[in-house]
C-alpha positions as a Markdown table, in Angstrom:
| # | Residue | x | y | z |
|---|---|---|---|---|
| 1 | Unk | -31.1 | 4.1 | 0.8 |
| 2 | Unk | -30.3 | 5.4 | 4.7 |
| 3 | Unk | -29.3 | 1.9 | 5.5 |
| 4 | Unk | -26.1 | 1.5 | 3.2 |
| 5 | Unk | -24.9 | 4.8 | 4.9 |
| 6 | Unk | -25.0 | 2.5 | 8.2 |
| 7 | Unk | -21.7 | 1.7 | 9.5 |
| 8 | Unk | -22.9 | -1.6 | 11.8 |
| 9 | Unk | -22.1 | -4.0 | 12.4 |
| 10 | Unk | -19.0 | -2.0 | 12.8 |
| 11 | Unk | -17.9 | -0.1 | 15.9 |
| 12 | Unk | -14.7 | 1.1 | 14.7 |
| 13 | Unk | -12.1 | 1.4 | 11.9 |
| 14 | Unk | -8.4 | 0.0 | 12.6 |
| 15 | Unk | -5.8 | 2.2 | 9.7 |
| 16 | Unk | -2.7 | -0.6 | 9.7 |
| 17 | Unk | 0.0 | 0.4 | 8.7 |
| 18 | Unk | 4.2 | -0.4 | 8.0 |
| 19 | Unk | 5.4 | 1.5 | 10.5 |
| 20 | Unk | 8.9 | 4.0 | 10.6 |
| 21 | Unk | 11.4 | 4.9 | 12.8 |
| 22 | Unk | 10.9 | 8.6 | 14.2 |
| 23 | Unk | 14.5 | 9.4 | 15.0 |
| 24 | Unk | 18.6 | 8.0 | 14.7 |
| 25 | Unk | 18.0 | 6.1 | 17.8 |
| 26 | Unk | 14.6 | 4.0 | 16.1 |
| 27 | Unk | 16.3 | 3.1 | 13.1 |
| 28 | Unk | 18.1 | -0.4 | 14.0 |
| 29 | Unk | 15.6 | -1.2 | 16.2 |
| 30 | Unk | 12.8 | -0.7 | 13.8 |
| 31 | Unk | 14.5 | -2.7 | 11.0 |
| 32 | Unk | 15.3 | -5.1 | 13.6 |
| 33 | Unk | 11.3 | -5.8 | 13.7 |
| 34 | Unk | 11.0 | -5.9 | 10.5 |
| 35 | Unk | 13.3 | -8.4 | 9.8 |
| 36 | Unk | 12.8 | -10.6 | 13.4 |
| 37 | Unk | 13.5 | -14.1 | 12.7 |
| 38 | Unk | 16.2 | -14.0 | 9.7 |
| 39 | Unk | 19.4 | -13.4 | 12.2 |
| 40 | Unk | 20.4 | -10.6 | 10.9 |
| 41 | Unk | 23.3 | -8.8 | 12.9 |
| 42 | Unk | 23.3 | -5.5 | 13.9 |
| 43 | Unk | 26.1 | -4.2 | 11.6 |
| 44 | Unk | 23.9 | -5.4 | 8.6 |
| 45 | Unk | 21.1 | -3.9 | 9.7 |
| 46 | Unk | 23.2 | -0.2 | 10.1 |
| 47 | Unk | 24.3 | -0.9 | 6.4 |
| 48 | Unk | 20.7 | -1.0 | 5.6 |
| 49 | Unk | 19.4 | 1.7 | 7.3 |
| 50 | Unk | 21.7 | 4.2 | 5.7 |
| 51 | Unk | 19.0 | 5.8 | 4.0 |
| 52 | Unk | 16.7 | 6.2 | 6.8 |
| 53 | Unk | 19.9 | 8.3 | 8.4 |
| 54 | Unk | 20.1 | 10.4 | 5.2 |
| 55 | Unk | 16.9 | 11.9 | 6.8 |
| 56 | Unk | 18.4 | 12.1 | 10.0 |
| 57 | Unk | 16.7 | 9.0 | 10.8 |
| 58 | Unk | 13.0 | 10.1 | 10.4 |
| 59 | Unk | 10.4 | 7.8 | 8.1 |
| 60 | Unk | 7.5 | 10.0 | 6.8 |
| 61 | Unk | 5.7 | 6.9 | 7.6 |
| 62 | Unk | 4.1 | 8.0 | 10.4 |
| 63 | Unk | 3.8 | 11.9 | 9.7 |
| 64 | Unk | 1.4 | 10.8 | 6.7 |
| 65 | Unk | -0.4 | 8.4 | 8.1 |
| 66 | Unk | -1.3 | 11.0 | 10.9 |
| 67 | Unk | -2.3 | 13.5 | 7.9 |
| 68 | Unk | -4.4 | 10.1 | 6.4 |
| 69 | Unk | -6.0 | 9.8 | 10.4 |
| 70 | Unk | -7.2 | 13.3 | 10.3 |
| 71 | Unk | -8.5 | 13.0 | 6.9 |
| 72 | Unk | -10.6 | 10.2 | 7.9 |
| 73 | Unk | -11.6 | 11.7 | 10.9 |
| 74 | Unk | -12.5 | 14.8 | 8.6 |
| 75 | Unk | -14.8 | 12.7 | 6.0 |
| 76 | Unk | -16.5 | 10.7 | 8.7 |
| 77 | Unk | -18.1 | 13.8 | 10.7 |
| 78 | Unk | -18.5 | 15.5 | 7.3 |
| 79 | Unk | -20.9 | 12.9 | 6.2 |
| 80 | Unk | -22.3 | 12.0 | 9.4 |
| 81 | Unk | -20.2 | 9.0 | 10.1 |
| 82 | Unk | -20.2 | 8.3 | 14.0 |
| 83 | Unk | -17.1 | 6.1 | 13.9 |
| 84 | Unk | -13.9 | 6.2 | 15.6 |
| 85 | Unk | -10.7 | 5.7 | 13.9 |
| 86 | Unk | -7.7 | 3.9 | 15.9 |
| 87 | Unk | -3.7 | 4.1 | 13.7 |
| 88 | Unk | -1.6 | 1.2 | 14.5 |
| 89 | Unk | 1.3 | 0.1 | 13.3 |
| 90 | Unk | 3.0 | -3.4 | 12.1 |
| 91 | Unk | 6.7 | -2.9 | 12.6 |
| 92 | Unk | 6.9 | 0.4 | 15.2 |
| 93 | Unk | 4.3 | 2.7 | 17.4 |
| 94 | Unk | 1.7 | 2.3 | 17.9 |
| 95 | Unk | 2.3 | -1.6 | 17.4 |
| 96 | Unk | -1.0 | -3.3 | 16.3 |
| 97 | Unk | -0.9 | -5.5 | 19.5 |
| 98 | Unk | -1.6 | -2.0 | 21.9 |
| 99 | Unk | -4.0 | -0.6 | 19.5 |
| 100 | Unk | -6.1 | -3.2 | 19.7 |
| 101 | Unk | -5.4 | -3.9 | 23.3 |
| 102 | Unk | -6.9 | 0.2 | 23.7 |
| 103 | Unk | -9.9 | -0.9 | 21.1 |
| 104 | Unk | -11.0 | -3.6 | 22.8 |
| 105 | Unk | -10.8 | -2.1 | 26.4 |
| 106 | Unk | -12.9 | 0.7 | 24.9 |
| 107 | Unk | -15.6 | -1.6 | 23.9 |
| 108 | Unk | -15.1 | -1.9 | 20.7 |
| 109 | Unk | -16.4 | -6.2 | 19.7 |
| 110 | Unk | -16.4 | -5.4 | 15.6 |
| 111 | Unk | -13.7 | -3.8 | 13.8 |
| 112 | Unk | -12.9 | -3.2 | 10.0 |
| 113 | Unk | -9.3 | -3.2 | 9.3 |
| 114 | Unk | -7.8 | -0.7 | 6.1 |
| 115 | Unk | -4.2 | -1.6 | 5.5 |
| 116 | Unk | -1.7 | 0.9 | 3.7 |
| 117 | Unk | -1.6 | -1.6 | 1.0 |
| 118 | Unk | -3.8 | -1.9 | -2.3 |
| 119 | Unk | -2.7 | -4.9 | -4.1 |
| 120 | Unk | -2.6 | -8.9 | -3.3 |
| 121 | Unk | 0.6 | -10.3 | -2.4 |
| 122 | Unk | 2.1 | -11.9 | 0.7 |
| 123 | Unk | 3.7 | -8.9 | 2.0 |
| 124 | Unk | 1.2 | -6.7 | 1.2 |
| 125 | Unk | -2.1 | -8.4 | 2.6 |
| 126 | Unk | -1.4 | -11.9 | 3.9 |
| 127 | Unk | 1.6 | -11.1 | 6.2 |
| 128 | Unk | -0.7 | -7.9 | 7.7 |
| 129 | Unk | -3.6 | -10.9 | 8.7 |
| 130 | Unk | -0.8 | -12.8 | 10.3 |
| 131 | Unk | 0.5 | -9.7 | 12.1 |
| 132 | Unk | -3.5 | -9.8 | 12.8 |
| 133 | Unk | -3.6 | -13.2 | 14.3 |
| 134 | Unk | -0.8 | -12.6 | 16.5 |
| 135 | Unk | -2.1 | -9.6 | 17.8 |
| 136 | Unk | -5.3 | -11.6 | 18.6 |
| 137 | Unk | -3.7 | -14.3 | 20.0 |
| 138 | Unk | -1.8 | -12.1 | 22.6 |
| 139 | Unk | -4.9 | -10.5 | 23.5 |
| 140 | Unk | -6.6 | -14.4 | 24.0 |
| 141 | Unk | -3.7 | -15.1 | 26.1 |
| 142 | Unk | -4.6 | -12.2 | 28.7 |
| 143 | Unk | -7.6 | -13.3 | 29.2 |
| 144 | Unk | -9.7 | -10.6 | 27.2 |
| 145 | Unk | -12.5 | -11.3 | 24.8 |
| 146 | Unk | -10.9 | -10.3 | 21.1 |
| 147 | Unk | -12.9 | -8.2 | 18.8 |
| 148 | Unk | -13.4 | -9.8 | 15.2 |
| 149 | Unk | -11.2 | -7.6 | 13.0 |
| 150 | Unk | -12.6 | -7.8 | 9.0 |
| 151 | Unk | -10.0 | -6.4 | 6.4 |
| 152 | Unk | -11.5 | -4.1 | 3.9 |
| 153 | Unk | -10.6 | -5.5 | 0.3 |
| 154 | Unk | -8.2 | -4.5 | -2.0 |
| 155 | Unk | -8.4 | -0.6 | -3.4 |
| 156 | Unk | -5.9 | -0.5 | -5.9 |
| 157 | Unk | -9.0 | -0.6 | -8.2 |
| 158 | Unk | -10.8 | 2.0 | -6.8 |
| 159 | Unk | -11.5 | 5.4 | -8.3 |
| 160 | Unk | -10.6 | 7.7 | -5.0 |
| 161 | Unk | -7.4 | 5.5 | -5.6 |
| 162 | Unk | -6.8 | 5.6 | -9.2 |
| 163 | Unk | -8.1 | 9.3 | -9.9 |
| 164 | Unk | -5.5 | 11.4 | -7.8 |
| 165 | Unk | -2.5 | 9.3 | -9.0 |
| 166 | Unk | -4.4 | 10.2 | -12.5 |
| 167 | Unk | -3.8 | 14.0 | -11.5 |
| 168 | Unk | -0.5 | 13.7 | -10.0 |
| 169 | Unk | 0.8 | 11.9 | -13.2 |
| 170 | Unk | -1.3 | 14.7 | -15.6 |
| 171 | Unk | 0.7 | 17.4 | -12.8 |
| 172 | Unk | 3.9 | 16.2 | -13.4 |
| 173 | Unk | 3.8 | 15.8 | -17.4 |
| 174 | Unk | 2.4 | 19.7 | -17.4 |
| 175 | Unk | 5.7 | 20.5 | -15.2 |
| 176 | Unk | 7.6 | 19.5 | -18.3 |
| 177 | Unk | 9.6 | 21.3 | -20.6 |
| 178 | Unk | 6.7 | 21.6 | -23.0 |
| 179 | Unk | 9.3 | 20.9 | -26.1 |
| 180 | Unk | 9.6 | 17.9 | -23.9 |
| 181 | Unk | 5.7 | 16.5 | -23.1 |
| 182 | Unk | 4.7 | 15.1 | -26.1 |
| 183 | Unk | 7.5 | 12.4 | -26.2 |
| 184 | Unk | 7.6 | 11.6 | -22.5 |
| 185 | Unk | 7.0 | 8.3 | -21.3 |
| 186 | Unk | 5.3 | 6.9 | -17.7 |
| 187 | Unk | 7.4 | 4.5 | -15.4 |
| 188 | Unk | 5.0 | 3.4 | -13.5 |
| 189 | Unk | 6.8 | 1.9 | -10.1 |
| 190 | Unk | 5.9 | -0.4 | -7.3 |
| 191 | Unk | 7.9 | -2.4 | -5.2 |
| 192 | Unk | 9.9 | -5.7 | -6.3 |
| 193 | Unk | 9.0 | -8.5 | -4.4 |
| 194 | Unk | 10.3 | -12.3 | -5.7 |
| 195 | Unk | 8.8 | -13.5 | -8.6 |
| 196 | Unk | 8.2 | -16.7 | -6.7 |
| 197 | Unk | 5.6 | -14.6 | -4.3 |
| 198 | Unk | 4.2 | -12.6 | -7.4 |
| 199 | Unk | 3.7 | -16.0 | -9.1 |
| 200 | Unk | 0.7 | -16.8 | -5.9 |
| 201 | Unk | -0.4 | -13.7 | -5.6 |
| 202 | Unk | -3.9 | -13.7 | -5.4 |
| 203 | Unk | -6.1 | -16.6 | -5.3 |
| 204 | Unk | -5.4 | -19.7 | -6.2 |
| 205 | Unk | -7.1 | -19.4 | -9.5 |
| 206 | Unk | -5.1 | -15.8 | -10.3 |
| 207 | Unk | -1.6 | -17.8 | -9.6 |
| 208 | Unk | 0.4 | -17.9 | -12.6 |
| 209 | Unk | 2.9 | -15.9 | -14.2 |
| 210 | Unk | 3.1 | -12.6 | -12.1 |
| 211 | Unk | 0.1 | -13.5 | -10.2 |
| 212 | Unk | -2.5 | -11.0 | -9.2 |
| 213 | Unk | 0.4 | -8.5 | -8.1 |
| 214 | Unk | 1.4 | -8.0 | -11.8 |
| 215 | Unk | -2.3 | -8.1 | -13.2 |
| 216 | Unk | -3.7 | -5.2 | -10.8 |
| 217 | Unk | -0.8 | -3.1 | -11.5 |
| 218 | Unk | -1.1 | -3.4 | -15.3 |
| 219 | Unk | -5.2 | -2.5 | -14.8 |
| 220 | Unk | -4.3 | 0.4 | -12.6 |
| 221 | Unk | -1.7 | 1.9 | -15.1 |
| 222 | Unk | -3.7 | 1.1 | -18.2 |
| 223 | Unk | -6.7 | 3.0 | -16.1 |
| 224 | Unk | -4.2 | 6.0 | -15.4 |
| 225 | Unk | -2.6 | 6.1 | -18.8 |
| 226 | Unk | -6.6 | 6.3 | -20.4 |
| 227 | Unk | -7.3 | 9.0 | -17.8 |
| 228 | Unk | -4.1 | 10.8 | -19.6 |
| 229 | Unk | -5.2 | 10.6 | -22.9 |
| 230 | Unk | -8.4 | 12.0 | -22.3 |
| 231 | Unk | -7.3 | 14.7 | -20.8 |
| 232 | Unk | -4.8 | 15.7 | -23.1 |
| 233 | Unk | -5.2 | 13.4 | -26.1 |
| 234 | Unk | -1.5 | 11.8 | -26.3 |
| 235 | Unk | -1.3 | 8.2 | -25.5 |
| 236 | Unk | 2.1 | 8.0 | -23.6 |
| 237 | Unk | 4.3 | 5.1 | -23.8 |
| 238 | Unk | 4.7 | 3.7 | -20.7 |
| 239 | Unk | 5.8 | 0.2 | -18.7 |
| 240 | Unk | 5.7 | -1.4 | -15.3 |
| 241 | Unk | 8.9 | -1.4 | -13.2 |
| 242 | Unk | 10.0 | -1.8 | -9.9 |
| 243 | Unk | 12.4 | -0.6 | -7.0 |
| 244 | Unk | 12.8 | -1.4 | -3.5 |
| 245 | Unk | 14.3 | -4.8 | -4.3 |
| 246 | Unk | 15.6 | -6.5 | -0.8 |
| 247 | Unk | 16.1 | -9.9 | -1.4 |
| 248 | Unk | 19.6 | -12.2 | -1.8 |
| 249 | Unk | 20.9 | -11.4 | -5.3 |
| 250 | Unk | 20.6 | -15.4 | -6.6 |
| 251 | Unk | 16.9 | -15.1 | -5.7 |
| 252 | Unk | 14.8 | -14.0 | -8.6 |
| 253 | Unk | 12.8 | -10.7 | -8.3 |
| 254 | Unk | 10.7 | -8.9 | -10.7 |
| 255 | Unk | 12.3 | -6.7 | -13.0 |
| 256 | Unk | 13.3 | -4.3 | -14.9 |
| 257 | Unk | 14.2 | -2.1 | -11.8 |
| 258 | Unk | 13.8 | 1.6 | -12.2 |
| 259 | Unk | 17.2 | 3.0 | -12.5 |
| 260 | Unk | 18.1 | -0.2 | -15.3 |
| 261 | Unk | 14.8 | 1.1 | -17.1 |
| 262 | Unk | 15.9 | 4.6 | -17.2 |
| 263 | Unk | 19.2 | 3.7 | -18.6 |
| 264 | Unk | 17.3 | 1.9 | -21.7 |
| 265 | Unk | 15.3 | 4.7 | -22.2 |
| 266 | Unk | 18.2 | 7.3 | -22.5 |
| 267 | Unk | 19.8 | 4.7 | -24.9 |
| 268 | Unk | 16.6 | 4.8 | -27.0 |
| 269 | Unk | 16.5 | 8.4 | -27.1 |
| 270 | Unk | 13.4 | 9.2 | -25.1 |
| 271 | Unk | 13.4 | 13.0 | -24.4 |
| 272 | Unk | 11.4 | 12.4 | -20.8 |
| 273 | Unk | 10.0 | 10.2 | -18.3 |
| 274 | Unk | 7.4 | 10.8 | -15.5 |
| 275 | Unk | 7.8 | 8.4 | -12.4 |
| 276 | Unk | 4.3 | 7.2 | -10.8 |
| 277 | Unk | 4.9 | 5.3 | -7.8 |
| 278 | Unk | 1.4 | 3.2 | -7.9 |
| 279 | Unk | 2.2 | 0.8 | -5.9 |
| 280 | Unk | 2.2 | 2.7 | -2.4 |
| 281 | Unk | -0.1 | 4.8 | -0.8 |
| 282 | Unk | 2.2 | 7.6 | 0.5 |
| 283 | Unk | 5.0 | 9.2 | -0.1 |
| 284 | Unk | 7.5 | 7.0 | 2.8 |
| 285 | Unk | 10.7 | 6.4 | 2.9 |
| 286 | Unk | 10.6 | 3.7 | -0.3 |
| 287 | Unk | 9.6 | 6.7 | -2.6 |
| 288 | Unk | 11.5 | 9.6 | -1.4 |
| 289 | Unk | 15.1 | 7.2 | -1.3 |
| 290 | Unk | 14.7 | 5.0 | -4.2 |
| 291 | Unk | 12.8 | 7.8 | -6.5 |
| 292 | Unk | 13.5 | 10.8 | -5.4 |
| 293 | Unk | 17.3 | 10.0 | -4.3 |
| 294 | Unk | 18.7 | 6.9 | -6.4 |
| 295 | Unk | 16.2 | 7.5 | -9.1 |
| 296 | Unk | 16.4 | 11.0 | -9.6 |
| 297 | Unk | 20.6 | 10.9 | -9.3 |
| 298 | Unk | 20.6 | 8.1 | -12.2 |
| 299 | Unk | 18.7 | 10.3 | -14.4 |
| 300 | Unk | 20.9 | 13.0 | -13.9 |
| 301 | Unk | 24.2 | 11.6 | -14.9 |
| 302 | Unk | 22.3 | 10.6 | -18.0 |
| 303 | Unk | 21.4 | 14.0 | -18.7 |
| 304 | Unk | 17.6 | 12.8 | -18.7 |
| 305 | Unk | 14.8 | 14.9 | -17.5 |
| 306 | Unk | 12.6 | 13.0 | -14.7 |
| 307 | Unk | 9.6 | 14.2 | -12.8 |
| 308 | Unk | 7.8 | 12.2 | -10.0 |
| 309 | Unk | 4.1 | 11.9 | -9.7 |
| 310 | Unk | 2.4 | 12.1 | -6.1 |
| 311 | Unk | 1.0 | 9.4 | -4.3 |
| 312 | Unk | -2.8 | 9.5 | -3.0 |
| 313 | Unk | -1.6 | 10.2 | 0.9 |
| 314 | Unk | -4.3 | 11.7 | 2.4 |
| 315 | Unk | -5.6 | 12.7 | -0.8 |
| 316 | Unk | -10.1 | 13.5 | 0.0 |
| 317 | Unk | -10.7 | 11.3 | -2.5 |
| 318 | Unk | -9.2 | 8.3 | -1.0 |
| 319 | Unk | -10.5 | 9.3 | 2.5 |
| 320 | Unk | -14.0 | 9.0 | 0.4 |
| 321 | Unk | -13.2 | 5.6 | -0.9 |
| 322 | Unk | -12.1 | 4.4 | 2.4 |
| 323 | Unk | -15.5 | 5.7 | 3.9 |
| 324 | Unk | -17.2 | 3.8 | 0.6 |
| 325 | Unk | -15.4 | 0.8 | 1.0 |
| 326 | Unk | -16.4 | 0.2 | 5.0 |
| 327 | Unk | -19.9 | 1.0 | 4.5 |
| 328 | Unk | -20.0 | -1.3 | 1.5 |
| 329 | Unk | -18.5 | -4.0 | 3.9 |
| 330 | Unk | -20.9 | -3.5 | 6.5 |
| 331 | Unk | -23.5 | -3.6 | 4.1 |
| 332 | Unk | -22.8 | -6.9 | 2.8 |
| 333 | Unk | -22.1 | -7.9 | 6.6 |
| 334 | Unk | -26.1 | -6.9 | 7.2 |
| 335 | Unk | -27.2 | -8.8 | 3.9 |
| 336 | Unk | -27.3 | -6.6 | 1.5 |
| 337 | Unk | -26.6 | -6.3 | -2.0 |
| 338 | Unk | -24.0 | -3.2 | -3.0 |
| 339 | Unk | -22.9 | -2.1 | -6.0 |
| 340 | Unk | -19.0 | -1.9 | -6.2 |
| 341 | Unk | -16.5 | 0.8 | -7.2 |
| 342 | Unk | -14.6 | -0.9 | -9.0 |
| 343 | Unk | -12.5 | 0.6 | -12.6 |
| 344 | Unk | -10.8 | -1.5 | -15.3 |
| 345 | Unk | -11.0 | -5.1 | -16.0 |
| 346 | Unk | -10.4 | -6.8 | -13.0 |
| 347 | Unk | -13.7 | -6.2 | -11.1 |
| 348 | Unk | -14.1 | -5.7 | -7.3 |
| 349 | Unk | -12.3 | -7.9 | -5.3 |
| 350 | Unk | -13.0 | -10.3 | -2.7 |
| 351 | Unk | -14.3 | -9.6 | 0.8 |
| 352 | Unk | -12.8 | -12.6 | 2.1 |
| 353 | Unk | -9.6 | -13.9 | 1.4 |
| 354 | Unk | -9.7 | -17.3 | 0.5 |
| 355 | Unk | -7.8 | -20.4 | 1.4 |
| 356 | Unk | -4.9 | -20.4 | -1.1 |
| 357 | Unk | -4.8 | -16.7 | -1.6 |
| 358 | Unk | -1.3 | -15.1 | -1.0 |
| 359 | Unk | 0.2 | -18.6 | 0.8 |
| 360 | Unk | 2.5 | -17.8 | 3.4 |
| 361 | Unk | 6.0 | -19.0 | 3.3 |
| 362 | Unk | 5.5 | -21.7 | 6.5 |
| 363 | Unk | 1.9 | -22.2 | 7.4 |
| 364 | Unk | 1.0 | -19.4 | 10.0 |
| 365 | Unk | -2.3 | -18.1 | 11.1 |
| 366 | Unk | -4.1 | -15.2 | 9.7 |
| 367 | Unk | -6.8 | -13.1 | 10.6 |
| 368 | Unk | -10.0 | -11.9 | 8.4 |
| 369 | Unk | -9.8 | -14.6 | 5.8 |
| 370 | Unk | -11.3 | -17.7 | 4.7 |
| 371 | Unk | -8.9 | -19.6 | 7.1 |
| 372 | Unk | -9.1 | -17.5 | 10.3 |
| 373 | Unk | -8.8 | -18.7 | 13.7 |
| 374 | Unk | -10.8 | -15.8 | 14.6 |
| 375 | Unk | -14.4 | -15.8 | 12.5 |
């Protein structure tokens, strides 16, 4: 119906995002946003960085969420989609704060918010509705009249999400010796967080053992690993790992991390393995450091033969299923019934996050949920 290609009561689309550093000079002050509060000194924060200044200090952050802009840009006028799309950024420009300051001072009242993050979990959903709030807040205490901002739900489910990591993970098994294909196994990777934060991922009634961070990422990779045997009629072994890990060493984080996993499977003889980063949406700094550096090195002193699978970036498809997803919110803000995109067992997720869901550390505000300051 004409209606559920209507994008009210939305007047424009906020892309939020991490955030990189852009040259040497950005890198210890970007991490020192990132990581405002903990006291960190300066010489730590070097340390740190030293990967950022392997690549002379540049995070293709921002590069590809530029590319992911433009291809959202692209998809709305190609389907007739008169909606602007503003880029801001959590941790480094264009902060969230100025974006929104430019949004509402162009007249914008109702926005809907995609972050650069597809699963539940603190960092990847709650802390961007506190970063939200704040945001908000700074713009009450000027005296303008905030927008409402309404986060888009979770994506990780989505089939413009799951299909090109699908075809990135079928791309890199074909790239394979071919002696080699048939025994390979799938690492599929996503970042480490603590186990106490995967533990309440989700809401409340999803907490448990790994939480809804664990579950969505075993539902993606089962979808991927299906997709994989349909198309080539070898069921792969595979298992979820993780990289990335930050955190104090006496402070339990999930496991087993990627370079530990490939040593195990070099001591069990596996001929291959295929990396799929399904846990982010581009290929930043997280992917090409911790894969395609520490990753890649590790496998090599083994002697074992790696490839790494490509993220969605600004994949059509996903520009698609970010289109889908705002116009199924907006229908749904109108009153309407939608059917969902939504693959695998877990169903679509929720619109709203609800009190409970992903609990902060310390009680803080957040935006776009159940327990907004800002409805």
């Amino acid at each position: 119906m004409s209606d559920l290609r209507d994008p009210a009561p939305y007047d424009a689309l906020l892309l939020l995002s991490f955030g990189g550093p852009e040259g040497p000079d950005d890198v210890v002050p970007f991490l020192a946003n990132v990581t405002r509060g903990r006291g960190i000194p300066e010489e730590r924060l070097k340390e740190v960085g030293k990967h950022y200044f392997l690549f002379g200090g540049v995070s293709p952050i921002n590069a590809q969420n530029r590319a992911l802009l433009d291809a959202l840009r692209k998809d709305f006028a190609d389907h007739g989609l008169d909606l602007p799309v503003y880029w801001g950024n959590r941790n480094w420009a264009p902060y969230l704060t100025d974006v929104l300051r430019e949004m509402t001072a162009d007249g914008h009242r109702r926005i809907a918010v995609l972050a650069t993050s597809a699963y539940a979990s603190y960092s990847g959903c709650r802390q961007y509705r506190e970063n939200l709030a704040d945001a908000l807040a700074a713009l009450e205490a000027e005296g303008l009249d905030v927008p409402r901002v309404d986060k888009l739900r979770h994506y990780f489910n989505h089939s413009g999400f799951v299909e090109p990591m699908a075809d990135g993970v079928l791309a890199s098994l074909a790239d394979l010796p071919e002696d080699l294909r048939p025994g390979a196994h799938i690492a599929f990777t996503t970042h480490s967080i603590p186990t106490s934060a995967a533990d309440a991922s989700g809401p409340v009634e999803a907490h448990g053992e790994g939480g809804a961070y664990v579950a969505e990422h075993l539902d993606v990779a089962r979808l991927i690993i299906e997709a994989v045997r349909a198309e080539t009629g070898v069921e792969h072994p595979w298992q979820l790992v993780y990289q990335s890990r930050s955190g104090a060493p006496h402070i339990p984080w999930l496991e087993p991390d990627i370079c530990d996993h490939l040593e195990t499977l070099h001591g069990d003889g596996v001929p291959a393995v295929v990396m799929a980063p399904i846990g982010f949406v581009s290929d930043h700094m997280e992917v090409l450091y911790d894969l395609d550096t520490e990753a890649t090195a590790k496998a090599a002193e083994l002697g074992l033969p790696v490839r790494r699978s490509a993220t969605v970036g600004d994949d059509p498809r996903f520009a698609a299923a970010v289109r889908d997803l705002l116009l199924e919110r907006a229908a749904v803000e109108r009153g309407r019934e939608v059917e969902r995109c939504a693959l695998g067992s877990l169903g679509a997720s929720h619109d709203l996050c609800p009190v409970g869901c992903c609990p902060a550390r310390a009680p803080k505000p957040a935006a776009a949920g159940a327990d907004s300051p800002y409805a």
